[in-house]
GROMACS .gro file of C-alpha atoms in nm:
model
  215
    1UNK     CA    1  -2.387  -1.669   1.333
    2UNK     CA    2  -2.198  -1.359   1.450
    3UNK     CA    3  -1.998  -1.270   1.142
    4UNK     CA    4  -2.065  -0.888   1.136
    5UNK     CA    5  -1.983  -0.678   0.802
    6UNK     CA    6  -1.674  -0.610   0.764
    7UNK     CA    7  -1.544  -0.228   0.760
    8UNK     CA    8  -1.460  -0.299   0.357
    9UNK     CA    9  -1.804  -0.404   0.302
   10UNK     CA   10  -1.928  -0.086   0.461
   11UNK     CA   11  -1.721   0.127   0.291
   12UNK     CA   12  -1.762   0.001  -0.043
   13UNK     CA   13  -2.134   0.025   0.008
   14UNK     CA   14  -2.110   0.355   0.081
   15UNK     CA   15  -1.900   0.483  -0.215
   16UNK     CA   16  -2.129   0.302  -0.496
   17UNK     CA   17  -2.256   0.489  -0.770
   18UNK     CA   18  -2.178   0.876  -0.787
   19UNK     CA   19  -1.886   0.856  -0.547
   20UNK     CA   20  -1.701   0.570  -0.748
   21UNK     CA   21  -1.806   0.771  -1.092
   22UNK     CA   22  -1.598   1.057  -0.938
   23UNK     CA   23  -1.330   0.893  -0.852
   24UNK     CA   24  -1.300   0.728  -1.169
   25UNK     CA   25  -1.369   1.060  -1.364
   26UNK     CA   26  -1.056   1.182  -1.153
   27UNK     CA   27  -0.830   0.897  -1.243
   28UNK     CA   28  -0.927   0.896  -1.582
   29UNK     CA   29  -1.028   0.531  -1.562
   30UNK     CA   30  -1.325   0.363  -1.597
   31UNK     CA   31  -1.560   0.255  -1.346
   32UNK     CA   32  -1.507  -0.109  -1.323
   33UNK     CA   33  -1.147  -0.088  -1.288
   34UNK     CA   34  -1.184   0.175  -1.020
   35UNK     CA   35  -1.420  -0.047  -0.837
   36UNK     CA   36  -1.171  -0.314  -0.859
   37UNK     CA   37  -0.905  -0.089  -0.721
   38UNK     CA   38  -1.088   0.053  -0.469
   39UNK     CA   39  -1.194  -0.303  -0.331
   40UNK     CA   40  -0.831  -0.398  -0.324
   41UNK     CA   41  -0.715  -0.075  -0.175
   42UNK     CA   42  -0.934  -0.120   0.135
   43UNK     CA   43  -0.820  -0.429   0.287
   44UNK     CA   44  -0.440  -0.287   0.255
   45UNK     CA   45  -0.547   0.050   0.404
   46UNK     CA   46  -0.738  -0.109   0.689
   47UNK     CA   47  -0.496  -0.380   0.751
   48UNK     CA   48  -0.202  -0.150   0.769
   49UNK     CA   49  -0.403   0.041   1.011
   50UNK     CA   50  -0.455  -0.243   1.209
   51UNK     CA   51  -0.114  -0.344   1.213
   52UNK     CA   52  -0.002   0.025   1.338
   53UNK     CA   53  -0.282  -0.047   1.614
   54UNK     CA   54  -0.138  -0.344   1.703
   55UNK     CA   55   0.213  -0.184   1.833
   56UNK     CA   56   0.218  -0.031   2.191
   57UNK     CA   57   0.049   0.308   2.182
   58UNK     CA   58  -0.060   0.262   1.851
   59UNK     CA   59  -0.405   0.237   1.872
   60UNK     CA   60  -0.383   0.526   2.154
   61UNK     CA   61  -0.188   0.726   1.925
   62UNK     CA   62  -0.454   0.645   1.604
   63UNK     CA   63  -0.769   0.712   1.873
   64UNK     CA   64  -0.605   1.081   1.952
   65UNK     CA   65  -0.525   1.180   1.566
   66UNK     CA   66  -0.909   1.060   1.454
   67UNK     CA   67  -1.054   1.284   1.776
   68UNK     CA   68  -0.774   1.574   1.695
   69UNK     CA   69  -0.781   1.579   1.314
   70UNK     CA   70  -1.037   1.365   1.162
   71UNK     CA   71  -1.372   1.408   1.342
   72UNK     CA   72  -1.496   1.718   1.204
   73UNK     CA   73  -1.477   1.521   0.860
   74UNK     CA   74  -1.662   1.251   0.964
   75UNK     CA   75  -1.973   1.169   0.819
   76UNK     CA   76  -2.312   1.178   0.998
   77UNK     CA   77  -2.544   0.890   0.843
   78UNK     CA   78  -2.543   0.659   0.570
   79UNK     CA   79  -2.451   0.854   0.235
   80UNK     CA   80  -2.220   1.091   0.418
   81UNK     CA   81  -1.927   0.963   0.248
   82UNK     CA   82  -2.040   1.062  -0.094
   83UNK     CA   83  -2.018   1.446   0.026
   84UNK     CA   84  -1.661   1.362   0.171
   85UNK     CA   85  -1.580   1.228  -0.172
   86UNK     CA   86  -1.671   1.514  -0.344
   87UNK     CA   87  -1.485   1.748  -0.084
   88UNK     CA   88  -1.180   1.494  -0.138
   89UNK     CA   89  -1.178   1.541  -0.516
   90UNK     CA   90  -1.253   1.899  -0.486
   91UNK     CA   91  -0.939   1.956  -0.293
   92UNK     CA   92  -0.754   1.766  -0.564
   93UNK     CA   93  -0.882   1.962  -0.857
   94UNK     CA   94  -0.815   2.311  -0.671
   95UNK     CA   95  -0.474   2.201  -0.520
   96UNK     CA   96  -0.350   2.172  -0.194
   97UNK     CA   97  -0.501   2.484   0.000
   98UNK     CA   98  -0.734   2.440   0.266
   99UNK     CA   99  -0.840   2.153   0.505
  100UNK     CA  100  -0.718   1.843   0.537
  101UNK     CA  101  -0.921   1.741   0.226
  102UNK     CA  102  -0.767   1.682  -0.134
  103UNK     CA  103  -0.484   1.544  -0.194
  104UNK     CA  104  -0.231   1.692  -0.029
  105UNK     CA  105  -0.385   1.586   0.314
  106UNK     CA  106  -0.426   1.227   0.161
  107UNK     CA  107  -0.050   1.231   0.089
  108UNK     CA  108   0.019   1.316   0.462
  109UNK     CA  109  -0.194   1.071   0.616
  110UNK     CA  110  -0.091   0.790   0.351
  111UNK     CA  111   0.277   0.868   0.530
  112UNK     CA  112   0.156   0.813   0.887
  113UNK     CA  113  -0.024   0.486   0.761
  114UNK     CA  114   0.257   0.308   0.537
  115UNK     CA  115   0.582   0.503   0.657
  116UNK     CA  116   0.861   0.394   0.470
  117UNK     CA  117   0.655   0.133   0.276
  118UNK     CA  118   0.440   0.368   0.104
  119UNK     CA  119   0.606   0.359  -0.224
  120UNK     CA  120   0.589  -0.002  -0.188
  121UNK     CA  121   0.218  -0.028  -0.135
  122UNK     CA  122   0.160   0.234  -0.422
  123UNK     CA  123   0.364   0.028  -0.645
  124UNK     CA  124   0.203  -0.301  -0.564
  125UNK     CA  125  -0.139  -0.164  -0.598
  126UNK     CA  126  -0.059  -0.017  -0.919
  127UNK     CA  127   0.091  -0.327  -1.060
  128UNK     CA  128  -0.189  -0.565  -0.932
  129UNK     CA  129  -0.458  -0.349  -1.034
  130UNK     CA  130  -0.360  -0.203  -1.394
  131UNK     CA  131  -0.352   0.173  -1.233
  132UNK     CA  132   0.021   0.198  -1.253
  133UNK     CA  133   0.143   0.533  -1.138
  134UNK     CA  134  -0.258   0.654  -1.067
  135UNK     CA  135  -0.229   0.426  -0.754
  136UNK     CA  136  -0.041   0.660  -0.573
  137UNK     CA  137  -0.347   0.928  -0.635
  138UNK     CA  138  -0.630   0.652  -0.568
  139UNK     CA  139  -0.471   0.583  -0.221
  140UNK     CA  140  -0.451   0.938  -0.141
  141UNK     CA  141  -0.815   0.988  -0.216
  142UNK     CA  142  -0.930   0.698  -0.006
  143UNK     CA  143  -0.694   0.814   0.290
  144UNK     CA  144  -0.898   1.082   0.450
  145UNK     CA  145  -1.227   0.895   0.374
  146UNK     CA  146  -1.108   0.588   0.595
  147UNK     CA  147  -0.969   0.816   0.806
  148UNK     CA  148  -1.344   1.016   0.841
  149UNK     CA  149  -1.523   0.708   0.846
  150UNK     CA  150  -1.309   0.575   1.152
  151UNK     CA  151  -1.384   0.900   1.339
  152UNK     CA  152  -1.722   0.829   1.269
  153UNK     CA  153  -1.721   0.476   1.396
  154UNK     CA  154  -1.553   0.634   1.727
  155UNK     CA  155  -1.838   0.886   1.774
  156UNK     CA  156  -2.086   0.671   1.703
  157UNK     CA  157  -1.996   0.339   1.885
  158UNK     CA  158  -1.814   0.518   2.174
  159UNK     CA  159  -1.504   0.318   2.074
  160UNK     CA  160  -1.202   0.357   2.305
  161UNK     CA  161  -0.838   0.272   2.205
  162UNK     CA  162  -0.904  -0.106   2.286
  163UNK     CA  163  -1.216  -0.116   2.093
  164UNK     CA  164  -1.061   0.081   1.794
  165UNK     CA  165  -0.729  -0.167   1.787
  166UNK     CA  166  -0.961  -0.459   1.790
  167UNK     CA  167  -1.187  -0.363   1.514
  168UNK     CA  168  -0.879  -0.311   1.286
  169UNK     CA  169  -0.700  -0.594   1.388
  170UNK     CA  170  -0.991  -0.799   1.295
  171UNK     CA  171  -0.994  -0.627   0.950
  172UNK     CA  172  -0.625  -0.707   0.917
  173UNK     CA  173  -0.678  -1.080   1.006
  174UNK     CA  174  -1.004  -1.107   0.768
  175UNK     CA  175  -0.803  -0.916   0.468
  176UNK     CA  176  -0.518  -1.181   0.496
  177UNK     CA  177  -0.731  -1.494   0.562
  178UNK     CA  178  -0.969  -1.408   0.217
  179UNK     CA  179  -0.659  -1.339   0.029
  180UNK     CA  180  -0.764  -1.174  -0.302
  181UNK     CA  181  -0.562  -0.878  -0.432
  182UNK     CA  182  -0.621  -0.669  -0.139
  183UNK     CA  183  -0.507  -0.928   0.106
  184UNK     CA  184  -0.247  -1.034  -0.098
  185UNK     CA  185  -0.088  -0.692  -0.147
  186UNK     CA  186  -0.119  -0.685   0.251
  187UNK     CA  187   0.049  -0.994   0.279
  188UNK     CA  188   0.344  -0.883   0.084
  189UNK     CA  189   0.365  -0.570   0.230
  190UNK     CA  190   0.409  -0.734   0.592
  191UNK     CA  191   0.655  -0.993   0.473
  192UNK     CA  192   0.944  -0.754   0.498
  193UNK     CA  193   1.201  -1.000   0.444
  194UNK     CA  194   1.060  -1.187   0.158
  195UNK     CA  195   1.047  -1.547   0.264
  196UNK     CA  196   0.667  -1.562   0.207
  197UNK     CA  197   0.568  -1.573   0.571
  198UNK     CA  198   0.522  -1.297   0.821
  199UNK     CA  199   0.719  -1.354   1.095
  200UNK     CA  200   0.749  -1.132   1.419
  201UNK     CA  201   1.058  -0.973   1.268
  202UNK     CA  202   0.872  -0.851   1.030
  203UNK     CA  203   0.578  -0.710   1.244
  204UNK     CA  204   0.842  -0.522   1.414
  205UNK     CA  205   0.991  -0.387   1.097
  206UNK     CA  206   0.661  -0.246   0.986
  207UNK     CA  207   0.555  -0.148   1.308
  208UNK     CA  208   0.847   0.068   1.339
  209UNK     CA  209   0.767   0.237   0.960
  210UNK     CA  210   0.445   0.291   1.048
  211UNK     CA  211   0.483   0.428   1.356
  212UNK     CA  212   0.781   0.629   1.252
  213UNK     CA  213   0.609   0.914   1.083
  214UNK     CA  214   0.403   1.015   1.405
  215UNK     CA  215   0.545   1.233   1.669
   0.00000   0.00000   0.00000
């Protein structure tokens, strides 16, 4: 049995307890609804990153961004994500000044992850989880967390662009195979032409959108 824990599982386990309660308080929702929404958002974010990394130069561009912009925020050891949540929410409460934390930084990251499909991703998550317009705020909280988490994995595991692309590609495939809210949202996001199947044309369209915000 070589089924390693998924990145989604690792992220969920590190956000249990106080970090999840902090996010619920910030969103004005209960912890149970927040947990369900976060569980749907992670496959959506990681799957979109996996799609991005599958494009030519996509993994190398992502690796460069992680090393350049997110390595300083990478959590050291288990439990580090809890501190990062505090800094992200502190940035949210204190406006967009300073650093890469807070919802301002998260909004920029989402633009790179989803490109022109950001509104579609936010609307789909909001409808599926009952968060409505709050789904965008949740994704903005999670975006810097996932980037810092991946930067930590790059640092600790010595991942190169190929290894990073492979890890994220496995997450995308796992999310689509498992289905559920997150997998369904990811599948609908990748199915650009609405025919119910993710074709090569869909992949080129989503890839162009995901890479379009990066220079």
